[in-house]
Amino acid sequence: MTDNNSNTAVEPAYEAPPARAKPPRVWPAVALVVVLWLWQFISGRIELTMFEKFSARMLVSGVVLLLFLVWWFTLGRVSWLHRLLVLGAVIVGEFVFGKIAHPSLRTPFVFWVILTAPVVLTVWTGWWLVARKRAAGFRDGGLVLVVFAVLGVFALLRMDGLSGEQDLNLHLRWTPTPEERLALKVPQPAVSSATTRPALLVMEPGDWPGFRGPDRDGVVHGTQISTDWAAHPPRLVWKRPVGPAWSSMAIVGNRLFTQEQYRDVEVVSCYDTETGDAVWAHQDQSRFFETLSGPGPRATPMFVDGKLFVMGGSGILNCLDAASGNVIWSRNVTTDAKATLPLWGYASSPLVTHGVVIVYGGGQPKGLVAYRADSGEPAWSVPAGGSSYTSAQLASVDGKDQVLFLSDQGLVSVDPESGSVLWQYDLPAPGAPRAIQPRMVGPGEVLIASETDLGTGLLEVSDQNNQWKVERQWKSRALKPSFNDLVVQDGFAYGFDGAIFCCMELKTGQRQWKEGRYGHGQVLLLADQKLLVVTSEEGEAVLLEARPDAHHELAKIPAVTGKTWNHPAIAHGRLYVRSDQEMACYELAGAK
């Protein structure tokens, strides 16, 4: 018999193709990146102070980064070896490119938190969206290469500081800086100016002898101008390049004094107000530089009795002959106060009163330091906090002359002759960068401001049987200036709340209006006409009415180029504006 089964082929059992592994989930990373960039956008448009914005961005970036790492290490369908290798490669890349980055970007906070982290996380997520279905070697190796390419681009950049709203000013690292582009050299005296040099400078009405004017309050008296800038625009008298600095200007007669930085030389410069030509330049081998705000001195010279008192960014205090620039005496405040150089440099414009010159030393216990104005010999010192960017302010309360000073410890009042503390108002905020001048706004009423923790506050001070009493009347967040001093007119304060101009009632601390995006600029008050001259951060000169019912802009002109954090000045009917790159003089037409 034949076995019918012997010749029958046996077909193999059907086997289904192996299931394709699902790609890793990327939507959590996408959601985190969207949140990160959405917050970057929103934080620039909601009402936050500069330091609130800084803190919020740091917090959001930190939380997003932490959650991103949680997603990465809980990511299914990816081997632990690949997760560790990719993360390790990114960390190594950050370290290597951080080392070869331009010096302005080598601060870990700047390079990682502000600059690279948001972009790296975005690129990381974008690549995974594109390559998540590819082989693991291609996907993860490509991710490392893409991140390295992005970091390599950052290594080609240079940061020329931040704006007041913390936007990075980036350029290719090999392009000239403003200092290099202008080919700046220390100002050399012009023949015409040298031949008309006065033997002695004497202060006269209409001069602007120092920081924010004669009374350090930003108020101009005795000047009336045309408000129709369309028919009678400010006439440009001269414009010239200057070295970077945040100093303002002092104007006495036909001489203008300011400070500038020329590479490794800190310069006190004198210019002819008629021509803009250099008259003399005093030089110190010193350079203060800080990544976020840039190079150069911060303080403004003060003219008194033919002498010029000047504080440099690193603590050099000079007394110069105002006519010639010759040194009368010089001190190193950092050494005298046994202090550490402040994070953003010395910004204390000297105050000369009662025979002494007073500056902030920054040390403990020598916070506020006074020198004999004639000799430079130390006179007295008192504790005044560990951080401050304000200047000593002369005031009179109940007929008693006193010097007010605001620091991270609060407000202190000092007898200018003896250096004894009269009274103090404790408002501790260690490290707070307080930069706004205390302002007498009524008999015994002192207005103080600090963006980081106070906003604005009104103190009432009185002498009761030789016992000083200080009480706070109100505290308000309606006006929160950072480094932008305010002015006062008819019971209302006008100034910058962050990057927006506003008006606040002094009686209640209530905001009247907030309008006018001028960046982090500065303001002066023409008291005779109740006009405000605002210089925007972009270098515009803006004319406003000082009225509490509404923001009313009358005119605007471009005045200078460059970042304009410097306080403007008005003397003898002329407006002086400077930035970190230019200085200009404009003739203001008289009122018709």
PDB file of N, CA and C in Angstrom, residues 462-526:
ATOM      1  N   SER A 462       9.747 113.807  62.261  1.00  0.00           N
ATOM      2  CA  SER A 462       9.624 115.005  63.095  1.00  0.00           C
ATOM      3  C   SER A 462      10.565 114.912  64.285  1.00  0.00           C
ATOM      4  N   ASP A 463      10.963 116.077  64.769  1.00  0.00           N
ATOM      5  CA  ASP A 463      11.814 116.187  65.955  1.00  0.00           C
ATOM      6  C   ASP A 463      10.923 116.555  67.135  1.00  0.00           C
ATOM      7  N   GLN A 464      10.754 115.605  68.048  1.00  0.00           N
ATOM      8  CA  GLN A 464       9.884 115.806  69.203  1.00  0.00           C
ATOM      9  C   GLN A 464      10.731 115.820  70.472  1.00  0.00           C
ATOM     10  N   ASN A 465      11.042 117.072  70.925  1.00  0.00           N
ATOM     11  CA  ASN A 465      11.861 117.235  72.127  1.00  0.00           C
ATOM     12  C   ASN A 465      13.198 116.504  72.002  1.00  0.00           C
ATOM     13  N   ASN A 466      13.861 116.798  70.874  1.00  0.00           N
ATOM     14  CA  ASN A 466      15.177 116.226  70.587  1.00  0.00           C
ATOM     15  C   ASN A 466      15.153 114.711  70.415  1.00  0.00           C
ATOM     16  N   GLN A 467      13.979 114.174  70.163  1.00  0.00           N
ATOM     17  CA  GLN A 467      13.835 112.762  69.839  1.00  0.00           C
ATOM     18  C   GLN A 467      13.170 112.647  68.478  1.00  0.00           C
ATOM     19  N   TRP A 468      13.901 112.065  67.523  1.00  0.00           N
ATOM     20  CA  TRP A 468      13.365 111.964  66.168  1.00  0.00           C
ATOM     21  C   TRP A 468      12.352 110.822  66.095  1.00  0.00           C
ATOM     22  N   LYS A 469      11.235 111.119  65.431  1.00  0.00           N
ATOM     23  CA  LYS A 469      10.183 110.132  65.250  1.00  0.00           C
ATOM     24  C   LYS A 469       9.933 109.931  63.766  1.00  0.00           C
ATOM     25  N   VAL A 470       9.887 108.678  63.345  1.00  0.00           N
ATOM     26  CA  VAL A 470       9.674 108.337  61.934  1.00  0.00           C
ATOM     27  C   VAL A 470       8.508 107.362  61.834  1.00  0.00           C
ATOM     28  N   GLU A 471       7.529 107.709  61.016  1.00  0.00           N
ATOM     29  CA  GLU A 471       6.378 106.840  60.780  1.00  0.00           C
ATOM     30  C   GLU A 471       6.093 106.758  59.291  1.00  0.00           C
ATOM     31  N   ARG A 472       5.710 105.575  58.853  1.00  0.00           N
ATOM     32  CA  ARG A 472       5.334 105.420  57.441  1.00  0.00           C
ATOM     33  C   ARG A 472       3.858 105.730  57.272  1.00  0.00           C
ATOM     34  N   GLN A 473       3.560 106.624  56.336  1.00  0.00           N
ATOM     35  CA  GLN A 473       2.171 107.017  56.081  1.00  0.00           C
ATOM     36  C   GLN A 473       1.475 106.030  55.156  1.00  0.00           C
ATOM     37  N   TRP A 474       2.173 105.606  54.143  1.00  0.00           N
ATOM     38  CA  TRP A 474       1.595 104.622  53.244  1.00  0.00           C
ATOM     39  C   TRP A 474       2.698 103.924  52.437  1.00  0.00           C
ATOM     40  N   LYS A 475       2.343 102.799  51.890  1.00  0.00           N
ATOM     41  CA  LYS A 475       3.204 102.034  50.997  1.00  0.00           C
ATOM     42  C   LYS A 475       2.385 101.682  49.775  1.00  0.00           C
ATOM     43  N   SER A 476       2.964 101.871  48.589  1.00  0.00           N
ATOM     44  CA  SER A 476       2.179 101.697  47.363  1.00  0.00           C
ATOM     45  C   SER A 476       2.988 100.967  46.299  1.00  0.00           C
ATOM     46  N   ARG A 477       2.320 100.115  45.556  1.00  0.00           N
ATOM     47  CA  ARG A 477       2.941  99.444  44.401  1.00  0.00           C
ATOM     48  C   ARG A 477       2.524 100.129  43.100  1.00  0.00           C
ATOM     49  N   ALA A 478       1.937 101.305  43.210  1.00  0.00           N
ATOM     50  CA  ALA A 478       1.471 102.012  42.016  1.00  0.00           C
ATOM     51  C   ALA A 478       2.628 102.560  41.194  1.00  0.00           C
ATOM     52  N   LEU A 479       3.742 102.864  41.853  1.00  0.00           N
ATOM     53  CA  LEU A 479       4.919 103.404  41.169  1.00  0.00           C
ATOM     54  C   LEU A 479       6.126 102.662  41.700  1.00  0.00           C
ATOM     55  N   LYS A 480       6.781 101.872  40.831  1.00  0.00           N
ATOM     56  CA  LYS A 480       7.875 101.002  41.242  1.00  0.00           C
ATOM     57  C   LYS A 480       9.097 101.269  40.353  1.00  0.00           C
ATOM     58  N   PRO A 481       9.806 102.369  40.597  1.00  0.00           N
ATOM     59  CA  PRO A 481      10.961 102.661  39.757  1.00  0.00           C
ATOM     60  C   PRO A 481      12.132 101.744  40.089  1.00  0.00           C
ATOM     61  N   SER A 482      12.916 101.386  39.076  1.00  0.00           N
ATOM     62  CA  SER A 482      14.085 100.535  39.315  1.00  0.00           C
ATOM     63  C   SER A 482      15.326 101.403  39.489  1.00  0.00           C
ATOM     64  N   PHE A 483      15.817 102.019  38.392  1.00  0.00           N
ATOM     65  CA  PHE A 483      16.939 102.957  38.501  1.00  0.00           C
ATOM     66  C   PHE A 483      16.580 104.281  37.826  1.00  0.00           C
ATOM     67  N   ASN A 484      15.290 104.574  37.796  1.00  0.00           N
ATOM     68  CA  ASN A 484      14.778 105.741  37.085  1.00  0.00           C
ATOM     69  C   ASN A 484      14.158 106.702  38.088  1.00  0.00           C
ATOM     70  N   ASP A 485      14.896 107.763  38.452  1.00  0.00           N
ATOM     71  CA  ASP A 485      14.409 108.696  39.469  1.00  0.00           C
ATOM     72  C   ASP A 485      13.162 109.429  38.996  1.00  0.00           C
ATOM     73  N   LEU A 486      12.340 109.818  39.955  1.00  0.00           N
ATOM     74  CA  LEU A 486      11.069 110.470  39.669  1.00  0.00           C
ATOM     75  C   LEU A 486      11.154 111.966  39.971  1.00  0.00           C
ATOM     76  N   VAL A 487      10.124 112.716  39.552  1.00  0.00           N
ATOM     77  CA  VAL A 487      10.008 114.141  39.865  1.00  0.00           C
ATOM     78  C   VAL A 487       8.639 114.380  40.491  1.00  0.00           C
ATOM     79  N   VAL A 488       8.507 115.522  41.190  1.00  0.00           N
ATOM     80  CA  VAL A 488       7.282 115.829  41.938  1.00  0.00           C
ATOM     81  C   VAL A 488       6.780 117.205  41.551  1.00  0.00           C
ATOM     82  N   GLN A 489       5.463 117.303  41.284  1.00  0.00           N
ATOM     83  CA  GLN A 489       4.836 118.577  40.934  1.00  0.00           C
ATOM     84  C   GLN A 489       3.428 118.615  41.511  1.00  0.00           C
ATOM     85  N   ASP A 490       3.136 119.627  42.330  1.00  0.00           N
ATOM     86  CA  ASP A 490       1.782 119.881  42.852  1.00  0.00           C
ATOM     87  C   ASP A 490       1.148 118.647  43.495  1.00  0.00           C
ATOM     88  N   GLY A 491       1.930 117.938  44.301  1.00  0.00           N
ATOM     89  CA  GLY A 491       1.378 116.814  45.033  1.00  0.00           C
ATOM     90  C   GLY A 491       1.275 115.527  44.257  1.00  0.00           C
ATOM     91  N   PHE A 492       1.929 115.456  43.103  1.00  0.00           N
ATOM     92  CA  PHE A 492       1.911 114.239  42.295  1.00  0.00           C
ATOM     93  C   PHE A 492       3.338 113.885  41.879  1.00  0.00           C
ATOM     94  N   ALA A 493       3.618 112.596  41.863  1.00  0.00           N
ATOM     95  CA  ALA A 493       4.923 112.098  41.425  1.00  0.00           C
ATOM     96  C   ALA A 493       4.796 111.554  40.011  1.00  0.00           C
ATOM     97  N   TYR A 494       5.779 111.864  39.178  1.00  0.00           N
ATOM     98  CA  TYR A 494       5.824 111.398  37.791  1.00  0.00           C
ATOM     99  C   TYR A 494       7.122 110.621  37.591  1.00  0.00           C
ATOM    100  N   GLY A 495       6.996 109.400  37.089  1.00  0.00           N
ATOM    101  CA  GLY A 495       8.189 108.593  36.887  1.00  0.00           C
ATOM    102  C   GLY A 495       7.863 107.288  36.207  1.00  0.00           C
ATOM    103  N   PHE A 496       8.848 106.393  36.203  1.00  0.00           N
ATOM    104  CA  PHE A 496       8.729 105.122  35.484  1.00  0.00           C
ATOM    105  C   PHE A 496       8.312 104.004  36.427  1.00  0.00           C
ATOM    106  N   ASP A 497       7.239 103.350  36.080  1.00  0.00           N
ATOM    107  CA  ASP A 497       6.857 102.103  36.716  1.00  0.00           C
ATOM    108  C   ASP A 497       7.304 100.995  35.780  1.00  0.00           C
ATOM    109  N   GLY A 498       8.492 100.455  36.036  1.00  0.00           N
ATOM    110  CA  GLY A 498       9.094  99.555  35.068  1.00  0.00           C
ATOM    111  C   GLY A 498       9.472 100.325  33.823  1.00  0.00           C
ATOM    112  N   ALA A 499       8.939  99.910  32.674  1.00  0.00           N
ATOM    113  CA  ALA A 499       9.256 100.564  31.408  1.00  0.00           C
ATOM    114  C   ALA A 499       8.164 101.518  30.946  1.00  0.00           C
ATOM    115  N   ILE A 500       7.147 101.748  31.786  1.00  0.00           N
ATOM    116  CA  ILE A 500       6.009 102.574  31.399  1.00  0.00           C
ATOM    117  C   ILE A 500       5.928 103.780  32.324  1.00  0.00           C
ATOM    118  N   PHE A 501       5.691 104.946  31.748  1.00  0.00           N
ATOM    119  CA  PHE A 501       5.625 106.177  32.523  1.00  0.00           C
ATOM    120  C   PHE A 501       4.276 106.265  33.234  1.00  0.00           C
ATOM    121  N   CYS A 502       4.284 106.856  34.439  1.00  0.00           N
ATOM    122  CA  CYS A 502       3.014 106.942  35.157  1.00  0.00           C
ATOM    123  C   CYS A 502       3.000 108.119  36.121  1.00  0.00           C
ATOM    124  N   CYS A 503       1.830 108.369  36.691  1.00  0.00           N
ATOM    125  CA  CYS A 503       1.609 109.455  37.647  1.00  0.00           C
ATOM    126  C   CYS A 503       0.941 108.877  38.890  1.00  0.00           C
ATOM    127  N   MET A 504       1.413 109.301  40.069  1.00  0.00           N
ATOM    128  CA  MET A 504       0.878 108.817  41.330  1.00  0.00           C
ATOM    129  C   MET A 504       0.593 109.996  42.262  1.00  0.00           C
ATOM    130  N   GLU A 505      -0.519 109.950  42.982  1.00  0.00           N
ATOM    131  CA  GLU A 505      -0.851 110.977  43.956  1.00  0.00           C
ATOM    132  C   GLU A 505      -0.060 110.742  45.237  1.00  0.00           C
ATOM    133  N   LEU A 506       0.577 111.784  45.757  1.00  0.00           N
ATOM    134  CA  LEU A 506       1.409 111.634  46.950  1.00  0.00           C
ATOM    135  C   LEU A 506       0.581 111.531  48.229  1.00  0.00           C
ATOM    136  N   LYS A 507      -0.606 112.081  48.236  1.00  0.00           N
ATOM    137  CA  LYS A 507      -1.425 112.049  49.448  1.00  0.00           C
ATOM    138  C   LYS A 507      -1.871 110.636  49.781  1.00  0.00           C
ATOM    139  N   THR A 508      -2.157 109.846  48.748  1.00  0.00           N
ATOM    140  CA  THR A 508      -2.732 108.520  48.970  1.00  0.00           C
ATOM    141  C   THR A 508      -1.866 107.376  48.457  1.00  0.00           C
ATOM    142  N   GLY A 509      -0.934 107.676  47.548  1.00  0.00           N
ATOM    143  CA  GLY A 509      -0.166 106.616  46.913  1.00  0.00           C
ATOM    144  C   GLY A 509      -0.916 105.917  45.802  1.00  0.00           C
ATOM    145  N   GLN A 510      -2.021 106.507  45.356  1.00  0.00           N
ATOM    146  CA  GLN A 510      -2.821 105.892  44.298  1.00  0.00           C
ATOM    147  C   GLN A 510      -2.339 106.348  42.922  1.00  0.00           C
ATOM    148  N   ARG A 511      -2.334 105.419  41.992  1.00  0.00           N
ATOM    149  CA  ARG A 511      -1.938 105.731  40.617  1.00  0.00           C
ATOM    150  C   ARG A 511      -3.036 106.507  39.912  1.00  0.00           C
ATOM    151  N   GLN A 512      -2.630 107.558  39.170  1.00  0.00           N
ATOM    152  CA  GLN A 512      -3.575 108.355  38.399  1.00  0.00           C
ATOM    153  C   GLN A 512      -3.660 107.865  36.954  1.00  0.00           C
ATOM    154  N   TRP A 513      -2.526 107.547  36.383  1.00  0.00           N
ATOM    155  CA  TRP A 513      -2.494 106.974  35.037  1.00  0.00           C
ATOM    156  C   TRP A 513      -1.152 106.294  34.806  1.00  0.00           C
ATOM    157  N   LYS A 514      -1.131 105.414  33.844  1.00  0.00           N
ATOM    158  CA  LYS A 514       0.097 104.711  33.450  1.00  0.00           C
ATOM    159  C   LYS A 514       0.053 104.516  31.942  1.00  0.00           C
ATOM    160  N   GLU A 515       0.912 105.254  31.255  1.00  0.00           N
ATOM    161  CA  GLU A 515       0.885 105.226  29.789  1.00  0.00           C
ATOM    162  C   GLU A 515       2.192 105.818  29.271  1.00  0.00           C
ATOM    163  N   GLY A 516       2.614 105.369  28.126  1.00  0.00           N
ATOM    164  CA  GLY A 516       3.841 105.877  27.528  1.00  0.00           C
ATOM    165  C   GLY A 516       4.988 104.905  27.719  1.00  0.00           C
ATOM    166  N   ARG A 517       5.203 104.040  26.724  1.00  0.00           N
ATOM    167  CA  ARG A 517       6.275 103.044  26.807  1.00  0.00           C
ATOM    168  C   ARG A 517       7.573 103.670  26.294  1.00  0.00           C
ATOM    169  N   TYR A 518       8.376 104.161  27.228  1.00  0.00           N
ATOM    170  CA  TYR A 518       9.641 104.815  26.884  1.00  0.00           C
ATOM    171  C   TYR A 518      10.841 103.992  27.335  1.00  0.00           C
ATOM    172  N   GLY A 519      10.608 102.696  27.639  1.00  0.00           N
ATOM    173  CA  GLY A 519      11.704 101.886  28.136  1.00  0.00           C
ATOM    174  C   GLY A 519      12.121 102.368  29.516  1.00  0.00           C
ATOM    175  N   HIS A 520      13.318 102.036  29.908  1.00  0.00           N
ATOM    176  CA  HIS A 520      13.830 102.467  31.212  1.00  0.00           C
ATOM    177  C   HIS A 520      14.611 103.756  31.019  1.00  0.00           C
ATOM    178  N   GLY A 521      13.869 104.857  30.922  1.00  0.00           N
ATOM    179  CA  GLY A 521      14.469 106.154  30.660  1.00  0.00           C
ATOM    180  C   GLY A 521      14.577 107.002  31.915  1.00  0.00           C
ATOM    181  N   GLN A 522      14.681 108.315  31.728  1.00  0.00           N
ATOM    182  CA  GLN A 522      14.817 109.259  32.838  1.00  0.00           C
ATOM    183  C   GLN A 522      13.923 110.464  32.564  1.00  0.00           C
ATOM    184  N   VAL A 523      13.736 111.315  33.593  1.00  0.00           N
ATOM    185  CA  VAL A 523      12.806 112.435  33.459  1.00  0.00           C
ATOM    186  C   VAL A 523      13.326 113.659  34.191  1.00  0.00           C
ATOM    187  N   LEU A 524      13.038 114.848  33.622  1.00  0.00           N
ATOM    188  CA  LEU A 524      13.268 116.145  34.251  1.00  0.00           C
ATOM    189  C   LEU A 524      11.944 116.908  34.276  1.00  0.00           C
ATOM    190  N   LEU A 525      11.841 117.846  35.219  1.00  0.00           N
ATOM    191  CA  LEU A 525      10.650 118.682  35.340  1.00  0.00           C
ATOM    192  C   LEU A 525      11.016 120.135  35.092  1.00  0.00           C
ATOM    193  N   LEU A 526      10.334 120.765  34.123  1.00  0.00           N
ATOM    194  CA  LEU A 526      10.408 122.211  33.923  1.00  0.00           C
ATOM    195  C   LEU A 526       9.290 122.823  34.756  1.00  0.00           C
TER     196      LEU A 526
END
